[in-house]
Amino acid sequence: MYNDSKVWLGVNDAGEKICLLPKMANRHGLVAGATGTGKTVTLKVLAESFSDMGVPVFIADVKGDIAGLADAGSDSEDMQKRIERFGLADTGFGFRGYPVTLWDIYGEKGVTLRTTISEMGPLLLARLMELNDLQADILSIVFKIADDSGLLLLDTKDLKSMLNYVSDHCKEFEAQYGKMSPQSIAAIVRALVALEVAGGDKFFGEPALNIMDFFSFGDMGKGMINVLDSSSLINNSKLYSTFLLYLLSELFERLPEVGDMDKPKMVFFFDEAHLLFNDAPKALLEKIEQVVKLIRSKGVGVYFCTQNPRDIPDGVLAQLGNKVEHALHAYTPADQKAVKAAADSFRANPAFDTYDTILSLGTGEAVISFLGEDGTPGVAEKTYILPPQSKFGAIDDGRRDTLIKSSICYSKYFESVDPDSAYEFLVRRGIEEAEAAEKLRLEVEAEKQRAKEEAEAEKERLKEEKASERQREREEKAAAAEAARAEREAQRKAEAEAKAAQREQDKKDAEKRRAAKAVGNAVTGTVGREVGKTVGKQFGKFGQTLGGNVGASLGRGIFSTLFSSKK
């Protein structure tokens, strides 16, 4: 409880108050202990104290009983014994409820708590979807392309449409962003669908949470206790831890530097913190360590709640100055080693052995070490934790519904909206591209039709030209044939005329020859007879010489006939 300007958490064996100084509350802390040792009561007492001092609180309700902070506790015999034991009667202790806003990313047991894909970022999304290094790199590139294109990634359908768009146009992006195989992008899409099935379709969207809504106050300036119902969310450990880390990162990014303050601006309780670090890649662990280191200067205190301190990496554990260690069990050598490490992290108290004390603590007891005024850790104190002033256990559905609807955030976040974002833009672009493709197809078809018609026209023109050429050839042939015929006719005529002339000439020549022949015959006959006679006589004489009278007769006959025929 908040007492004497301090967070009074319990008393030690000597009856001394064990208190956390408000100005040291933003140095972070650890609440650890086995199941059933009283961690939830410690968380409630701390949350009540911070609310009383006017500091808003965020706390995850894993088991469903933190919401009882909204209702006053009830008196009982056991409670009276506690009040008497701790001397609470004169300290202002009373049964009271606290201002509580219930949140639920599923919108069932609290005001719907959403964020956007862009605000979550590729690093946390890659862990949430359990992507390998290559797929995580591709997801980061897709975010980069969306940013460069001015596209908003608000919900899962935005991211899915962006992934499909990049896959369809990967060749266009390859030169600027590097090669992205469609197979890897398809694997990311499958992981995204699995995330949707796990409730991501409700978790991502608008209106997204304004982290400043956590910094509200109830009556009398009490800090608002923001309770995230995680009874269903815890079944998806990756979503639970990643979302709480996202909230922590948002606080780190949104809040200004304030340095050291008299009290924190907000206290953030991270229950089941071991889930945050399970299988976390190196890049994520570095981010967590960075946030834890630097968020102190933003006025935010972070308290990790887990079963064993060894669940927290050393780099983060070293930042946790305020420690509340409930009982641990050591059934194995590994457990003993873990308890030894937890005991060694405390500043030794000569009054008891820290290791043995941690093993022997009962329910509602813890070994505590808070930072002092000078920032140095206090000695370990065996402490009996105060009872909460609010109700133990869960609230019923009727009371829960009343709390949800009475919140000023209910109307703001109740109804989801779907603003114009990457999905709508890419759908429009797809329609435009489809229309452009259809227009191009029609233009190509029209061009093909024009080309076909032109080809047919050209074919017809060539056909007509060929027909005309054939007609000209036929006409030329006919003209040539006619000319040849005329020439032949003229030649025949000329030949006929020449022949006629030749015949006429031949006739004249014949006439001349006949005339000459007649003259020649006349001359030849006379001469021939004379010559014949002379020759005959000579041959007669020769014949007589050769053959007597036969030769003479033969000679006269031959030559007489020869010369007679020439007449």
PDB file of C-alpha atoms in Angstrom, residues 308-309 323 325 328 337-346 354 358:
ATOM      1  CA  ASN A 308      12.538 -18.426 -11.962  1.00  0.00           C
ATOM      2  CA  PRO A 309      15.108 -15.641 -12.413  1.00  0.00           C
ATOM      3  CA  LYS A 323      13.874  -7.752  -6.574  1.00  0.00           C
ATOM      4  CA  GLU A 325      11.899 -13.400  -4.715  1.00  0.00           C
ATOM      5  CA  LEU A 328      11.800 -21.519  -5.271  1.00  0.00           C
ATOM      6  CA  LYS A 337      22.120 -24.119  -9.194  1.00  0.00           C
ATOM      7  CA  ALA A 338      19.322 -21.748 -10.207  1.00  0.00           C
ATOM      8  CA  VAL A 339      18.391 -21.051  -6.570  1.00  0.00           C
ATOM      9  CA  LYS A 340      22.054 -20.465  -5.753  1.00  0.00           C
ATOM     10  CA  ALA A 341      22.273 -17.955  -8.613  1.00  0.00           C
ATOM     11  CA  ALA A 342      19.114 -16.220  -7.389  1.00  0.00           C
ATOM     12  CA  ALA A 343      20.460 -16.027  -3.833  1.00  0.00           C
ATOM     13  CA  ASP A 344      23.814 -14.687  -5.028  1.00  0.00           C
ATOM     14  CA  SER A 345      22.059 -11.848  -6.856  1.00  0.00           C
ATOM     15  CA  PHE A 346      20.982 -10.387  -3.493  1.00  0.00           C
ATOM     16  CA  THR A 354      19.616 -16.219   1.532  1.00  0.00           C
ATOM     17  CA  ILE A 358      14.465 -18.840  -0.481  1.00  0.00           C
TER      18      ILE A 358
END
